[in-house]
Amino acid sequence: MRGVIYDGKQVRVADDLEVREPGPGEVLVAVSAAGLCHSDLSVLDGTIPFPVPVVLGHEGAGVVEAVGAGVGHVVPGDHVALSTLANCGTCADCDRGRPTMCRQAIGRPGRPFSRDGRPVYQFAANSAFAERTVVKAVQAVRIPKDIPMPSAALIGCGVLTGLGAVLNRARVDRGDSVLVIGTGGIGLNVLQGARIAGALRIVAVDANPEKEALARRFGATDFLTSVEEVKGVLPTGADHAFECVGRVELIRAAIDLLDRRGQAVLLGVPPATAEASFKVSSLFLDKAVLGCRYGSSRPQRDIALYAELYRQGRLLLDELVTGTYPVEDFEKARADAEAGRVARGVLTF
């Protein structure tokens, strides 16, 4: 079968990839569509260290082909969106409803794939850039069959992260002011999360002025091309500032642009050794800096919720898909994503 494999030096679309059958508590999914997220690109440029060879992709949707023993919530033929959260479901954090903090779901890459008889790693417990993948049952969330697969694919990462950061981590409230730095796939979902939450002023910042129309479509009330312009729109600062780029100078800007009791939420991914600085005194008015893993999500609950919001017309998904590519055109999809020509490119099988 086909899959996008990175060997540490180059990335290629292979057609001789194999995946094992699902074991107990696992699901085999035929992937229909997969979004190309900057986290995948960050593996290629070394920002996210990961063992190789690895099948990339972590934002996908498809059809259940087979289930292992003990799996009852999905059956063959079900449409599912895939999450990256292979949490155990039994530890103290899972029991408290904090599956993103499950230690069994962090830093334990499996190798369900093989090529030429040699094992191949799975990225983010998912590897959606393959025609078939095996995931833990908890990662496969049934969705209505009327949701187009390219749109459904985006729920499992970009939507969970962006909306979750707003609704679960920051808990944006009605009437709040929100600053979103970076309007890529994550930033657009932060914008629509703020809109859904009832934020009154939603300020988007992106250096590319061509992104204004889409940002406003997703919920921005104001669009700026520089963080230096924010004070002119929010003179006292923002209640919530979301950094969605992963640059330390923008992290500093997010903190500096907070109002009293404001909070900065960090979503962009800088290099693993990057350090950011800020004035300690700037936090004394009850300000906070928050990390956020995967939107502090509970995927079995949140994916179903977001799917229904989409069906009601309140959550935008189709508009995120601004480029679709057969998996063989991975390099073109990669080039378009790196150049910022697409909000989210989607590979199809």
CSV table of C-alpha atoms in Angstrom, one decimal:
chain,number,residue,atom,x,y,z
A,1,MET,CA,0.0,0.0,0.0
A,2,ARG,CA,1.0,3.6,-0.4
A,3,GLY,CA,2.3,5.9,2.3
A,4,VAL,CA,4.5,9.0,2.9
A,5,ILE,CA,7.7,7.9,4.6
A,6,TYR,CA,10.5,10.0,6.0
A,7,ASP,CA,13.8,8.3,6.6
A,8,GLY,CA,15.7,11.1,8.2
A,9,LYS,CA,17.1,12.5,5.0
A,10,GLN,CA,14.3,12.5,2.4
A,11,VAL,CA,10.6,12.1,2.2
A,12,ARG,CA,9.0,9.9,-0.4
A,13,VAL,CA,5.7,8.3,-1.4
A,14,ALA,CA,6.3,4.5,-1.2
A,15,ASP,CA,4.0,1.9,-2.5
A,16,ASP,CA,5.3,-1.1,-0.7
A,17,LEU,CA,4.3,-0.2,2.8
A,18,GLU,CA,2.6,-2.9,5.0
A,19,VAL,CA,0.5,-2.6,8.2
A,20,ARG,CA,-0.3,-5.3,10.6
A,21,GLU,CA,-3.8,-6.5,11.6
A,22,PRO,CA,-5.5,-4.8,14.6
A,23,GLY,CA,-4.9,-6.4,17.9
A,24,PRO,CA,-7.1,-6.3,21.0
A,25,GLY,CA,-8.5,-2.8,21.6
A,26,GLU,CA,-7.3,-1.6,18.1
A,27,VAL,CA,-9.0,-0.5,14.9
A,28,LEU,CA,-7.8,-0.8,11.3
A,29,VAL,CA,-8.9,2.2,9.3
A,30,ALA,CA,-8.8,2.8,5.5
A,31,VAL,CA,-7.8,6.4,5.3
A,32,SER,CA,-9.8,8.5,2.8
A,33,ALA,CA,-8.3,12.0,3.5
A,34,ALA,CA,-5.6,13.5,5.6
A,35,GLY,CA,-4.7,17.1,6.3
A,36,LEU,CA,-1.1,18.3,5.9
A,37,CYS,CA,-0.4,20.1,9.2
A,38,HIS,CA,2.8,22.1,10.1
A,39,SER,CA,3.6,19.5,12.7
A,40,ASP,CA,4.3,17.1,9.8
A,41,LEU,CA,6.5,19.7,8.2
A,42,SER,CA,8.2,20.2,11.6
A,43,VAL,CA,9.4,16.6,11.6
A,44,LEU,CA,10.9,17.2,8.1
A,45,ASP,CA,12.8,20.3,9.2
A,46,GLY,CA,13.9,18.9,12.5
A,47,THR,CA,11.8,21.2,14.7
A,48,ILE,CA,10.0,18.1,16.1
A,49,PRO,CA,12.5,15.3,16.7
A,50,PHE,CA,11.1,11.9,15.9
A,51,PRO,CA,12.6,8.4,15.3
A,52,VAL,CA,12.9,7.3,11.7
A,53,PRO,CA,11.9,5.8,9.4
A,54,VAL,CA,8.4,7.1,10.1
A,55,VAL,CA,5.0,7.2,8.2
A,56,LEU,CA,3.9,10.8,8.5
A,57,GLY,CA,0.4,12.3,9.0
A,58,HIS,CA,-1.8,12.7,12.0
A,59,GLU,CA,-5.0,14.5,10.9
A,60,GLY,CA,-7.2,12.0,9.1
A,61,ALA,CA,-10.5,10.4,8.5
A,62,GLY,CA,-11.6,7.2,6.9
A,63,VAL,CA,-13.7,4.0,7.1
A,64,VAL,CA,-13.3,1.3,9.6
A,65,GLU,CA,-12.1,-1.9,7.9
A,66,ALA,CA,-11.6,-4.2,10.9
A,67,VAL,CA,-11.7,-4.1,14.7
A,68,GLY,CA,-9.8,-6.1,17.3
A,69,ALA,CA,-11.1,-8.0,20.3
A,70,GLY,CA,-13.0,-5.9,22.8
A,71,VAL,CA,-13.9,-3.0,20.4
A,72,GLY,CA,-17.6,-2.3,20.4
A,73,HIS,CA,-18.1,1.5,19.8
A,74,VAL,CA,-17.2,1.2,16.1
A,75,VAL,CA,-17.8,-1.5,13.5
A,76,PRO,CA,-16.5,-2.1,9.9
A,77,GLY,CA,-18.1,0.4,7.6
A,78,ASP,CA,-18.3,3.2,10.1
A,79,HIS,CA,-16.9,6.6,9.1
A,80,VAL,CA,-14.4,7.9,11.7
A,81,ALA,CA,-12.2,10.9,12.4
A,82,LEU,CA,-8.9,10.0,13.9
A,83,SER,CA,-7.3,11.7,17.0
A,84,THR,CA,-3.7,11.5,17.9
A,85,LEU,CA,-4.5,10.8,21.6
A,86,ALA,CA,-3.7,7.2,22.3
A,87,ASN,CA,-4.5,7.6,26.0
A,88,CYS,CA,-4.9,4.6,28.3
A,89,GLY,CA,-8.3,5.5,29.7
A,90,THR,CA,-7.5,4.1,33.2
A,91,CYS,CA,-4.8,6.4,34.8
A,92,ALA,CA,-5.6,9.2,37.2
A,93,ASP,CA,-5.4,11.9,34.5
A,94,CYS,CA,-7.7,10.0,32.2
A,95,ASP,CA,-10.1,9.4,35.1
A,96,ARG,CA,-10.2,13.1,35.8
A,97,GLY,CA,-11.1,13.9,32.2
A,98,ARG,CA,-7.6,15.0,31.2
A,99,PRO,CA,-6.6,12.5,28.6
A,100,THR,CA,-4.0,14.9,27.0
A,101,MET,CA,-2.0,14.5,30.2
A,102,CYS,CA,-2.0,10.7,30.1
A,103,ARG,CA,1.6,9.5,30.4
A,104,GLN,CA,0.9,6.5,28.3
A,105,ALA,CA,0.0,8.7,25.4
A,106,ILE,CA,3.2,10.7,25.4
A,107,GLY,CA,6.6,9.7,23.8
A,108,ARG,CA,5.7,6.0,23.1
A,109,PRO,CA,5.9,5.7,19.3
A,110,GLY,CA,4.7,2.3,18.1
A,111,ARG,CA,5.8,0.5,14.9
A,112,PRO,CA,2.7,-1.2,13.3
A,113,PHE,CA,4.1,-0.7,9.8
A,114,SER,CA,6.8,-2.5,7.9
A,115,ARG,CA,8.7,-2.1,4.7
A,116,ASP,CA,11.0,-4.7,3.2
A,117,GLY,CA,10.5,-6.7,6.4
A,118,ARG,CA,11.8,-3.8,8.6
A,119,PRO,CA,9.6,-2.0,11.1
A,120,VAL,CA,8.5,1.6,10.5
A,121,TYR,CA,7.4,4.0,13.2
A,122,GLN,CA,4.0,5.6,13.5
A,123,PHE,CA,3.8,9.4,13.8
A,124,ALA,CA,1.7,10.8,16.7
A,125,ALA,CA,0.1,7.3,17.2
A,126,ASN,CA,-1.7,8.0,13.9
A,127,SER,CA,0.2,8.1,10.6
A,128,ALA,CA,-2.7,9.2,8.4
A,129,PHE,CA,-0.5,9.6,5.3
A,130,ALA,CA,-1.0,5.9,4.6
A,131,GLU,CA,-3.8,4.0,2.8
A,132,ARG,CA,-4.4,2.1,6.0
A,133,THR,CA,-3.4,2.6,9.6
A,134,VAL,CA,-3.9,0.9,12.9
A,135,VAL,CA,-4.9,3.0,15.9
A,136,LYS,CA,-6.1,2.4,19.5
A,137,ALA,CA,-9.9,2.2,19.6
A,138,VAL,CA,-10.1,5.4,21.7
A,139,GLN,CA,-8.6,7.3,18.7
A,140,ALA,CA,-11.3,6.3,16.3
A,141,VAL,CA,-14.4,8.5,16.8
A,142,ARG,CA,-17.5,7.7,14.8
A,143,ILE,CA,-18.9,10.6,12.7
A,144,PRO,CA,-22.0,11.0,10.5
A,145,LYS,CA,-21.5,9.7,7.0
A,146,ASP,CA,-22.8,12.9,5.4
A,147,ILE,CA,-19.6,14.8,6.4
A,148,PRO,CA,-17.2,15.0,3.5
A,149,MET,CA,-14.0,13.1,4.3
A,150,PRO,CA,-11.6,16.0,3.4
A,151,SER,CA,-13.5,18.2,5.9
A,152,ALA,CA,-13.8,15.5,8.5
A,153,ALA,CA,-10.1,14.9,8.4
A,154,LEU,CA,-9.4,18.3,9.8
A,155,ILE,CA,-11.3,17.8,13.0
A,156,GLY,CA,-8.7,15.4,14.4
A,157,CYS,CA,-6.0,18.0,14.8
A,158,GLY,CA,-6.5,21.6,13.6
A,159,VAL,CA,-10.1,21.8,14.9
A,160,LEU,CA,-9.5,20.0,18.2
A,161,THR,CA,-6.4,22.1,18.9
A,162,GLY,CA,-7.8,25.5,17.9
A,163,LEU,CA,-11.3,25.2,19.3
A,164,GLY,CA,-10.1,23.3,22.3
A,165,ALA,CA,-7.6,26.0,23.2
A,166,VAL,CA,-10.5,28.5,23.2
A,167,LEU,CA,-13.2,26.5,24.8
A,168,ASN,CA,-11.3,24.0,27.1
A,169,ARG,CA,-8.0,25.7,28.0
A,170,ALA,CA,-8.7,29.5,27.9
A,171,ARG,CA,-12.4,29.2,28.5
A,172,VAL,CA,-13.2,32.3,26.5
A,173,ASP,CA,-16.4,33.9,27.7
A,174,ARG,CA,-19.1,36.1,26.1
A,175,GLY,CA,-17.9,39.7,25.6
A,176,ASP,CA,-14.2,38.8,25.9
A,177,SER,CA,-11.5,40.3,23.6
A,178,VAL,CA,-9.3,37.8,21.8
A,179,LEU,CA,-6.0,38.3,19.9
A,180,VAL,CA,-4.9,35.6,17.5
A,181,ILE,CA,-1.4,35.8,16.1
A,182,GLY,CA,-1.1,33.7,12.9
A,183,THR,CA,-4.0,32.7,10.8
A,184,GLY,CA,-2.9,29.4,9.4
A,185,GLY,CA,-4.9,26.2,10.0
A,186,ILE,CA,-4.7,26.5,13.8
A,187,GLY,CA,-5.2,30.2,14.0
A,188,LEU,CA,-8.4,30.0,11.8
A,189,ASN,CA,-9.8,27.5,14.2
A,190,VAL,CA,-9.0,29.7,17.2
A,191,LEU,CA,-10.8,32.5,15.4
A,192,GLN,CA,-14.0,30.4,14.9
A,193,GLY,CA,-13.7,29.1,18.4
A,194,ALA,CA,-13.7,32.6,19.7
A,195,ARG,CA,-16.7,33.4,17.5
A,196,ILE,CA,-18.6,30.4,18.8
A,197,ALA,CA,-17.7,31.3,22.4
A,198,GLY,CA,-19.2,34.7,22.0
A,199,ALA,CA,-16.1,36.9,22.1
A,200,LEU,CA,-16.9,40.5,21.3
A,201,ARG,CA,-13.6,41.7,19.7
A,202,ILE,CA,-11.6,39.2,17.8
A,203,VAL,CA,-8.3,40.6,16.4
A,204,ALA,CA,-6.4,38.6,13.9
A,205,VAL,CA,-2.7,39.3,13.1
A,206,ASP,CA,-0.9,37.9,10.1
A,207,ALA,CA,1.9,39.3,8.0
A,208,ASN,CA,0.2,38.2,4.8
A,209,PRO,CA,-2.6,40.7,3.9
A,210,GLU,CA,-4.2,38.2,1.5
A,211,LYS,CA,-5.4,36.2,4.5
A,212,GLU,CA,-7.7,38.9,5.7
A,213,ALA,CA,-10.9,37.8,3.8
A,214,LEU,CA,-10.6,34.2,5.2
A,215,ALA,CA,-9.8,35.4,8.7
A,216,ARG,CA,-12.9,37.6,8.7
A,217,ARG,CA,-15.0,34.7,7.4
A,218,PHE,CA,-13.9,32.6,10.3
A,219,GLY,CA,-14.7,35.3,12.9
A,220,ALA,CA,-12.1,38.1,13.0
A,221,THR,CA,-13.7,41.5,13.6
A,222,ASP,CA,-10.3,43.2,12.9
A,223,PHE,CA,-7.3,42.2,10.8
A,224,LEU,CA,-3.8,43.6,11.2
A,225,THR,CA,-0.5,42.8,9.6
A,226,SER,CA,1.7,43.5,12.6
A,227,VAL,CA,1.5,43.0,16.3
A,228,GLU,CA,2.7,46.7,16.6
A,229,GLU,CA,-0.8,47.7,15.5
A,230,VAL,CA,-2.7,45.9,18.2
A,231,LYS,CA,-2.6,48.6,20.8
A,232,GLY,CA,-4.5,50.9,18.3
A,233,VAL,CA,-7.4,48.4,18.3
A,234,LEU,CA,-7.1,47.1,21.9
A,235,PRO,CA,-5.7,50.0,23.9
A,236,THR,CA,-5.8,48.2,27.2
A,237,GLY,CA,-4.8,44.8,25.8
A,238,ALA,CA,-6.5,41.5,25.1
A,239,ASP,CA,-8.3,39.2,27.6
A,240,HIS,CA,-6.8,36.3,25.7
A,241,ALA,CA,-3.9,36.2,23.3
A,242,PHE,CA,-3.2,33.0,21.2
A,243,GLU,CA,0.2,32.6,19.6
A,244,CYS,CA,-0.2,30.2,16.7
A,245,VAL,CA,3.1,30.6,14.8
A,246,GLY,CA,5.8,29.3,17.1
A,247,ARG,CA,8.2,32.3,17.1
A,248,VAL,CA,9.7,33.4,20.4
A,249,GLU,CA,9.4,37.1,19.6
A,250,LEU,CA,5.6,36.6,18.9
A,251,ILE,CA,5.3,34.7,22.2
A,252,ARG,CA,6.8,37.8,23.9
A,253,ALA,CA,4.3,40.0,22.0
A,254,ALA,CA,1.4,37.9,23.1
A,255,ILE,CA,2.4,38.3,26.7
A,256,ASP,CA,3.0,42.1,26.3
A,257,LEU,CA,-0.4,42.7,24.7
A,258,LEU,CA,-2.4,41.2,27.5
A,259,ASP,CA,-4.9,43.3,29.5
A,260,ARG,CA,-5.2,42.9,33.3
A,261,ARG,CA,-6.0,39.3,34.2
A,262,GLY,CA,-5.3,38.3,30.6
A,263,GLN,CA,-3.8,35.0,29.5
A,264,ALA,CA,-1.5,34.1,26.7
A,265,VAL,CA,-2.0,30.6,25.2
A,266,LEU,CA,0.9,29.1,23.3
A,267,LEU,CA,-0.1,26.9,20.4
A,268,GLY,CA,2.7,27.5,17.8
A,269,VAL,CA,5.6,25.0,18.0
A,270,PRO,CA,9.1,26.6,18.1
A,271,PRO,CA,12.3,24.4,18.0
A,272,ALA,CA,12.5,22.1,21.0
A,273,THR,CA,15.4,24.1,22.6
A,274,ALA,CA,13.9,27.5,22.0
A,275,GLU,CA,13.6,29.9,25.0
A,276,ALA,CA,11.4,32.9,25.4
A,277,SER,CA,11.7,35.9,27.7
A,278,PHE,CA,9.4,38.4,29.2
A,279,LYS,CA,9.3,41.0,32.0
A,280,VAL,CA,8.3,39.2,35.2
A,281,SER,CA,6.6,42.4,36.5
A,282,SER,CA,4.3,42.3,33.5
A,283,LEU,CA,2.5,39.3,35.0
A,284,PHE,CA,1.8,40.7,38.4
A,285,LEU,CA,-1.7,41.9,37.5
A,286,ASP,CA,-3.0,38.4,37.5
A,287,LYS,CA,-1.8,37.6,34.0
A,288,ALA,CA,-0.9,34.1,32.9
A,289,VAL,CA,1.0,32.2,30.3
A,290,LEU,CA,-0.6,28.8,29.4
A,291,GLY,CA,0.8,25.9,27.5
A,292,CYS,CA,-1.8,23.9,25.7
A,293,ARG,CA,-1.5,20.3,24.4
A,294,TYR,CA,-4.0,19.3,21.7
A,295,GLY,CA,-6.6,21.8,22.8
A,296,SER,CA,-6.9,20.1,26.2
A,297,SER,CA,-9.4,18.0,24.3
A,298,ARG,CA,-11.4,14.9,25.1
A,299,PRO,CA,-11.7,13.6,21.6
A,300,GLN,CA,-14.5,11.1,22.0
A,301,ARG,CA,-16.7,14.0,23.3
A,302,ASP,CA,-15.2,16.9,21.4
A,303,ILE,CA,-15.1,15.4,17.9
A,304,ALA,CA,-18.7,14.4,18.1
A,305,LEU,CA,-19.6,17.9,19.3
A,306,TYR,CA,-17.7,19.6,16.5
A,307,ALA,CA,-19.2,17.3,13.9
A,308,GLU,CA,-22.6,18.3,15.0
A,309,LEU,CA,-21.7,22.0,15.0
A,310,TYR,CA,-20.5,21.6,11.4
A,311,ARG,CA,-23.8,19.9,10.4
A,312,GLN,CA,-25.7,22.9,12.0
A,313,GLY,CA,-23.6,25.3,9.9
A,314,ARG,CA,-22.0,26.9,13.0
A,315,LEU,CA,-18.5,25.3,12.5
A,316,LEU,CA,-16.6,25.9,9.2
A,317,LEU,CA,-14.7,23.0,7.8
A,318,ASP,CA,-15.2,23.0,4.0
A,319,GLU,CA,-13.7,26.5,3.9
A,320,LEU,CA,-10.5,25.3,5.6
A,321,VAL,CA,-9.8,22.9,2.7
A,322,THR,CA,-8.2,25.2,0.2
A,323,GLY,CA,-6.2,22.6,-1.6
A,324,THR,CA,-6.7,18.8,-2.3
A,325,TYR,CA,-4.0,16.6,-3.6
A,326,PRO,CA,-3.7,12.9,-4.5
A,327,VAL,CA,-1.1,11.4,-2.1
A,328,GLU,CA,1.3,11.1,-5.1
A,329,ASP,CA,1.4,14.9,-5.2
A,330,PHE,CA,2.8,15.2,-1.6
A,331,GLU,CA,5.7,17.4,-2.7
A,332,LYS,CA,3.3,19.9,-4.2
A,333,ALA,CA,1.1,19.9,-1.1
A,334,ARG,CA,4.2,20.4,1.0
A,335,ALA,CA,5.4,23.3,-1.1
A,336,ASP,CA,2.0,25.0,-1.0
A,337,ALA,CA,1.8,24.6,2.7
A,338,GLU,CA,5.3,26.0,3.3
A,339,ALA,CA,4.6,29.0,1.1
A,340,GLY,CA,1.3,29.7,2.9
A,341,ARG,CA,-0.7,29.3,-0.3
A,342,VAL,CA,-3.3,27.1,1.5
A,343,ALA,CA,-5.2,27.3,4.8
A,344,ARG,CA,-5.0,23.5,4.9
A,345,GLY,CA,-4.0,21.1,2.2
A,346,VAL,CA,-5.6,17.7,2.2
A,347,LEU,CA,-4.1,14.5,0.8
A,348,THR,CA,-6.6,12.0,-0.7
A,349,PHE,CA,-6.3,8.3,-1.3
